[in-house]
CSV table of C-alpha atoms in Angstrom, one decimal:
chain,number,residue,atom,x,y,z
A,1,MET,CA,49.2,72.3,-53.1
A,2,LYS,CA,49.4,70.1,-50.0
A,3,TYR,CA,50.2,71.8,-46.7
A,4,ALA,CA,50.6,70.5,-43.1
A,5,VAL,CA,50.0,72.8,-40.1
A,6,ILE,CA,50.8,72.1,-36.5
A,7,ASP,CA,49.1,74.0,-33.7
A,8,ILE,CA,51.2,73.9,-30.5
A,9,GLY,CA,48.6,74.7,-27.9
A,10,SER,CA,48.7,74.9,-24.1
A,11,ASN,CA,46.6,71.7,-23.8
A,12,SER,CA,47.2,69.8,-27.0
A,13,VAL,CA,49.3,69.6,-30.2
A,14,ARG,CA,47.2,69.3,-33.4
A,15,LEU,CA,48.0,68.4,-37.0
A,16,MET,CA,46.0,69.4,-40.1
A,17,LEU,CA,46.7,68.1,-43.6
A,18,TRP,CA,45.3,70.4,-46.3
A,19,ALA,CA,44.9,69.9,-50.0
A,20,ASP,CA,42.1,72.0,-51.6
A,21,GLY,CA,40.3,71.4,-48.3
A,22,THR,CA,41.0,69.8,-44.9
A,23,LEU,CA,41.9,66.2,-45.4
A,24,TYR,CA,42.3,65.3,-41.8
A,25,LYS,CA,43.2,66.5,-38.3
A,26,LYS,CA,44.9,64.7,-35.5
A,27,LEU,CA,45.6,65.5,-31.9
A,28,PHE,CA,47.9,64.6,-29.0
A,29,THR,CA,46.9,65.9,-25.5
A,30,THR,CA,50.3,67.0,-24.0
A,31,ARG,CA,49.4,69.7,-21.5
A,32,LEU,CA,52.3,72.0,-22.3
A,33,ALA,CA,51.0,74.6,-19.8
A,34,ALA,CA,50.6,72.1,-16.9
A,35,GLY,CA,52.6,72.9,-13.8
A,36,MET,CA,53.9,76.3,-15.1
A,37,ARG,CA,55.6,78.1,-12.2
A,38,ASP,CA,56.8,81.6,-12.3
A,39,GLY,CA,56.2,81.6,-16.1
A,40,VAL,CA,58.5,78.6,-16.7
A,41,LEU,CA,57.5,75.6,-18.8
A,42,GLN,CA,58.2,72.3,-17.0
A,43,GLU,CA,60.7,69.8,-18.4
A,44,ASP,CA,58.3,66.9,-18.7
A,45,ALA,CA,55.7,69.0,-20.4
A,46,MET,CA,58.2,70.4,-22.9
A,47,ARG,CA,59.6,66.9,-23.7
A,48,ARG,CA,56.2,65.2,-24.3
A,49,THR,CA,55.0,68.2,-26.4
A,50,ALA,CA,58.2,68.4,-28.5
A,51,GLU,CA,58.0,64.6,-29.1
A,52,ALA,CA,54.4,65.0,-30.3
A,53,ILE,CA,55.4,67.9,-32.6
A,54,ALA,CA,58.2,65.7,-34.0
A,55,VAL,CA,55.8,62.9,-34.8
A,56,PHE,CA,53.5,65.3,-36.6
A,57,TYR,CA,56.3,67.1,-38.4
A,58,ARG,CA,57.6,63.8,-39.8
A,59,GLU,CA,54.1,62.8,-40.8
A,60,GLY,CA,53.6,66.1,-42.7
A,61,VAL,CA,57.0,66.2,-44.4
A,62,ALA,CA,57.9,62.5,-45.0
A,63,GLU,CA,54.7,60.6,-44.9
A,64,ALA,CA,52.0,62.9,-46.2
A,65,GLY,CA,54.3,64.6,-48.7
A,66,ALA,CA,53.3,68.2,-47.8
A,67,ALA,CA,54.9,70.8,-49.9
A,68,ARG,CA,55.2,73.0,-46.8
A,69,THR,CA,54.8,72.3,-43.2
A,70,PHE,CA,54.1,75.0,-40.6
A,71,ALA,CA,54.2,75.0,-36.8
A,72,PHE,CA,52.8,77.8,-34.7
A,73,ALA,CA,52.7,78.1,-30.9
A,74,THR,CA,50.2,80.1,-28.7
A,75,ALA,CA,49.8,81.2,-25.1
A,76,ALA,CA,51.9,78.8,-23.2
A,77,VAL,CA,55.0,79.4,-25.3
A,78,ARG,CA,54.6,83.1,-25.8
A,79,SER,CA,54.1,83.7,-22.1
A,80,ALA,CA,56.9,81.4,-20.9
A,81,LYS,CA,60.3,82.7,-19.8
A,82,ASN,CA,61.8,79.7,-21.5
A,83,GLY,CA,59.6,79.8,-24.6
A,84,ALA,CA,62.6,80.5,-26.8
A,85,ALA,CA,64.5,77.5,-25.3
A,86,PHE,CA,61.5,75.3,-26.0
A,87,CYS,CA,61.4,76.4,-29.7
A,88,ALA,CA,65.1,75.7,-30.0
A,89,TYR,CA,64.6,72.3,-28.5
A,90,VAL,CA,61.8,71.5,-31.1
A,91,LYS,CA,64.0,72.7,-33.9
A,92,GLU,CA,66.9,70.5,-32.7
A,93,LEU,CA,64.6,67.5,-32.3
A,94,CYS,CA,62.9,67.6,-35.7
A,95,GLY,CA,63.9,70.7,-37.7
A,96,ALA,CA,60.6,72.5,-37.2
A,97,GLU,CA,60.7,76.3,-37.1
A,98,VAL,CA,58.1,77.4,-34.5
A,99,ASP,CA,56.2,80.6,-35.2
A,100,VAL,CA,55.1,82.1,-31.8
A,101,VAL,CA,52.0,84.1,-32.5
A,102,SER,CA,50.8,87.0,-30.4
A,103,GLY,CA,47.4,87.0,-28.7
A,104,ASP,CA,45.9,89.4,-31.3
A,105,THR,CA,47.2,87.2,-34.1
A,106,GLU,CA,45.8,84.1,-32.4
A,107,ALA,CA,42.4,85.7,-32.2
A,108,LEU,CA,42.6,86.5,-35.9
A,109,LEU,CA,43.6,83.0,-36.8
A,110,GLY,CA,40.5,81.6,-35.1
A,111,ALA,CA,38.4,84.2,-36.9
A,112,TYR,CA,39.8,83.4,-40.3
A,113,GLY,CA,39.1,79.7,-39.6
A,114,ALA,CA,35.5,80.1,-38.4
A,115,LEU,CA,34.4,83.1,-40.4
A,116,GLY,CA,36.7,83.3,-43.4
A,117,THR,CA,36.3,86.9,-44.4
A,118,GLN,CA,32.6,87.2,-43.4
A,119,ASP,CA,31.2,89.3,-40.6
A,120,GLY,CA,30.6,87.5,-37.3
A,121,GLY,CA,32.3,86.5,-34.0
A,122,MET,CA,34.6,83.8,-32.8
A,123,ILE,CA,35.4,82.4,-29.4
A,124,ASP,CA,38.4,80.1,-28.9
A,125,ILE,CA,38.9,78.7,-25.4
A,126,GLY,CA,42.3,77.2,-25.1
A,127,GLY,CA,44.5,75.7,-22.4
A,128,ALA,CA,46.2,78.9,-21.2
A,129,SER,CA,44.3,81.7,-23.0
A,130,THR,CA,41.0,82.5,-24.6
A,131,GLU,CA,40.6,84.5,-27.8
A,132,ILE,CA,37.5,86.5,-28.8
A,133,TYR,CA,37.1,88.3,-32.2
A,134,LEU,CA,34.3,90.3,-33.6
A,135,ARG,CA,34.1,91.5,-37.3
A,136,LYS,CA,31.5,94.0,-38.5
A,137,GLY,CA,31.2,95.7,-41.8
A,138,GLY,CA,34.2,93.8,-43.0
A,139,LYS,CA,36.4,95.2,-40.3
A,140,LYS,CA,37.7,94.2,-36.9
A,141,ALA,CA,35.3,95.5,-34.3
A,142,PHE,CA,36.8,93.9,-31.2
A,143,ALA,CA,39.6,91.4,-30.4
A,144,VAL,CA,41.1,90.3,-27.2
A,145,SER,CA,43.2,87.5,-25.8
A,146,LEU,CA,42.3,86.7,-22.2
A,147,PRO,CA,45.0,85.0,-20.0
A,148,VAL,CA,42.7,82.2,-18.9
A,149,GLY,CA,42.1,78.7,-20.3
A,150,VAL,CA,41.1,75.3,-19.2
A,151,VAL,CA,44.4,74.1,-17.9
A,152,ARG,CA,44.9,77.3,-15.9
A,153,LEU,CA,41.4,77.0,-14.5
A,154,LYS,CA,41.8,73.4,-13.5
A,155,GLU,CA,45.1,74.0,-11.7
A,156,ALA,CA,43.7,77.1,-9.9
A,157,CYS,CA,40.2,75.9,-9.1
A,158,GLY,CA,39.9,72.2,-9.7
A,159,GLN,CA,36.3,71.2,-10.2
A,160,LYS,CA,34.8,73.5,-7.7
A,161,LYS,CA,32.0,75.5,-9.2
A,162,ASP,CA,32.2,78.5,-6.8
A,163,LEU,CA,35.9,78.9,-7.4
A,164,LEU,CA,35.6,78.5,-11.2
A,165,GLU,CA,32.8,81.1,-11.4
A,166,ARG,CA,34.8,83.6,-9.3
A,167,ALA,CA,37.9,83.1,-11.5
A,168,VAL,CA,35.8,83.4,-14.7
A,169,ARG,CA,34.1,86.6,-13.5
A,170,GLU,CA,37.5,88.2,-12.9
A,171,ALA,CA,38.8,86.9,-16.3
A,172,VAL,CA,35.9,88.2,-18.4
A,173,ALA,CA,35.9,91.6,-16.7
A,174,PRO,CA,37.6,93.2,-19.8
A,175,LEU,CA,34.6,92.2,-21.9
A,176,ALA,CA,32.2,94.5,-19.9
A,177,GLY,CA,30.4,96.9,-22.2
A,178,GLN,CA,30.9,94.8,-25.3
A,179,ARG,CA,28.0,93.2,-27.0
A,180,ALA,CA,28.2,90.4,-29.6
A,181,ASP,CA,25.4,91.5,-32.0
A,182,VAL,CA,26.7,89.3,-34.8
A,183,PRO,CA,26.5,85.5,-35.5
A,184,MET,CA,28.9,83.8,-33.0
A,185,PHE,CA,31.0,80.7,-33.5
A,186,ALA,CA,33.1,78.7,-31.1
A,187,VAL,CA,36.1,76.6,-32.1
A,188,SER,CA,38.5,74.1,-30.5
A,189,GLY,CA,38.3,71.5,-27.8
A,190,THR,CA,35.9,72.9,-25.2
A,191,ALA,CA,33.2,73.9,-27.7
A,192,CYS,CA,33.7,70.6,-29.6
A,193,THR,CA,33.2,68.5,-26.4
A,194,LEU,CA,30.2,70.5,-25.4
A,195,ALA,CA,28.7,70.1,-28.9
A,196,CYS,CA,29.3,66.3,-28.7
A,197,ILE,CA,27.6,66.1,-25.3
A,198,PHE,CA,24.7,68.2,-26.6
A,199,LEU,CA,24.3,65.9,-29.6
A,200,GLN,CA,25.0,62.8,-27.7
A,201,MET,CA,27.6,61.6,-30.2
A,202,SER,CA,31.3,61.3,-30.5
A,203,PHE,CA,33.4,63.6,-32.6
A,204,ALA,CA,34.4,60.6,-34.8
A,205,GLU,CA,30.8,60.4,-36.0
A,206,GLY,CA,31.5,63.5,-38.0
A,207,LYS,CA,28.2,65.4,-37.5
A,208,ILE,CA,29.3,68.0,-35.0
A,209,HIS,CA,30.1,71.0,-37.3
A,210,GLY,CA,27.2,73.5,-37.1
A,211,ALA,CA,25.9,72.4,-33.7
A,212,LYS,CA,24.0,75.2,-32.0
A,213,LEU,CA,24.3,75.7,-28.2
A,214,SER,CA,22.0,78.1,-26.4
A,215,ARG,CA,23.3,80.2,-23.5
A,216,ALA,CA,20.8,78.6,-21.2
A,217,TRP,CA,22.0,75.1,-22.1
A,218,VAL,CA,25.7,75.9,-21.7
A,219,ALA,CA,25.0,77.4,-18.2
A,220,ARG,CA,23.0,74.3,-17.2
A,221,GLU,CA,25.6,71.9,-18.5
A,222,ALA,CA,28.4,73.8,-16.8
A,223,ALA,CA,26.6,73.4,-13.4
A,224,GLU,CA,26.1,69.7,-14.1
A,225,LEU,CA,29.7,69.1,-15.1
A,226,CYS,CA,30.9,70.8,-12.0
A,227,ALA,CA,28.8,68.4,-9.9
A,228,LEU,CA,30.2,65.2,-11.5
A,229,SER,CA,33.5,63.6,-10.6
A,230,VAL,CA,36.2,63.3,-13.3
A,231,GLU,CA,35.4,59.5,-13.6
A,232,GLU,CA,31.7,60.3,-14.0
A,233,LYS,CA,32.4,62.8,-16.7
A,234,LYS,CA,34.5,60.3,-18.6
A,235,ARG,CA,31.4,58.1,-18.9
A,236,LEU,CA,29.3,60.8,-20.6
A,237,ILE,CA,28.4,60.2,-24.2
A,238,GLY,CA,30.5,62.5,-26.3
A,239,MET,CA,33.2,63.1,-23.7
A,240,GLU,CA,36.8,62.8,-24.8
A,241,GLU,CA,38.5,61.1,-21.8
A,242,LYS,CA,41.6,63.3,-21.7
A,243,ARG,CA,39.4,66.4,-21.6
A,244,ALA,CA,37.2,65.2,-18.7
A,245,ASP,CA,39.3,66.9,-16.0
A,246,VAL,CA,39.2,70.3,-17.7
A,247,ILE,CA,35.8,70.5,-19.3
A,248,ALA,CA,34.0,71.9,-16.3
A,249,GLY,CA,36.2,75.0,-16.2
A,250,GLY,CA,35.8,75.3,-20.0
A,251,ALA,CA,32.0,75.2,-19.8
A,252,VAL,CA,31.9,77.7,-16.9
A,253,LEU,CA,34.2,80.0,-18.9
A,254,LEU,CA,32.0,79.7,-22.1
A,255,ALA,CA,28.9,80.3,-20.1
A,256,GLY,CA,30.5,83.4,-18.5
A,257,ILE,CA,31.5,84.8,-21.9
A,258,MET,CA,28.1,84.2,-23.4
A,259,GLU,CA,26.5,85.9,-20.4
A,260,THR,CA,28.8,88.9,-20.5
A,261,LEU,CA,28.5,89.5,-24.3
A,262,LYS,CA,24.8,88.7,-24.3
A,263,ILE,CA,25.2,85.8,-26.7
A,264,GLU,CA,21.9,83.8,-26.9
A,265,GLU,CA,23.3,81.1,-29.2
A,266,ILE,CA,26.7,79.9,-30.4
A,267,THR,CA,27.5,77.6,-33.3
A,268,PHE,CA,30.4,75.1,-33.2
A,269,SER,CA,32.8,75.3,-36.2
A,270,GLU,CA,35.2,72.5,-37.0
A,271,SER,CA,37.2,75.0,-39.1
A,272,ASP,CA,39.5,76.8,-36.7
A,273,ASN,CA,42.9,78.3,-36.3
A,274,LEU,CA,44.6,75.5,-38.4
A,275,GLU,CA,42.7,76.6,-41.5
A,276,GLY,CA,43.0,80.1,-40.3
A,277,TYR,CA,46.7,80.0,-40.3
A,278,LEU,CA,46.8,79.1,-44.0
A,279,ARG,CA,44.4,82.0,-44.7
A,280,TYR,CA,46.5,84.3,-42.6
A,281,ARG,CA,49.6,83.3,-44.7
A,282,GLY,CA,47.6,84.0,-47.9
A,283,LEU,CA,48.0,80.3,-49.0
A,284,ILE,CA,44.3,79.5,-49.3
């Protein structure tokens, strides 16, 4: 059975085509959460995101021949006062029914993607929220969705290390007292970009899955990224240009999570909430 899954994130829209395994993934950076004021998605952000969804929906249904095509939305849509209006706009534009998932469900999707049904932990740093999930003895031990992500950090703090660190300390306070004493995996854009920088290769080279990042390296890299201009970051080997203006905040956030949860090493997983969504639906 062939499935297409669209992840409507706060920073990007992604498509996965699945047929007995992941065939491919594609991404548009649309910054849906950019410029949100008083919990309202901005018109330009909604338009460019809806148009990206429509392109992927047509690809899944008409071009790829998927038997079923799913679309799910995360923090930006679920937290927005006009989230329902955005979903209605998407349906009118291309016919896609958008499943708006809760923070707890979003954490579970990432865990299903990175861990399957095995014990372990997962960190998913997104544009407007960050999900952390721990499974021990086959059962959920801890799950949280923190209302902080790379787009929100960039808009609040820019590239300033002191402001980013202060914001991250406040954001990770709910993790105090938790300890990640299981193998930990990181998914999605921030972790992928850091893995590419660590390995000195682009994601297109296809050897990023399984990269292991130490807490000490992430902390050092976060400091170095904060010290570089956006243009300097764009020139780094492994950097995806459209992520250059948000990667510093993402790195500071990952370093803060690893420090708080006493994580010595984290492994990047290419399998994430896209695969996780199909497992959550019981389709794979």
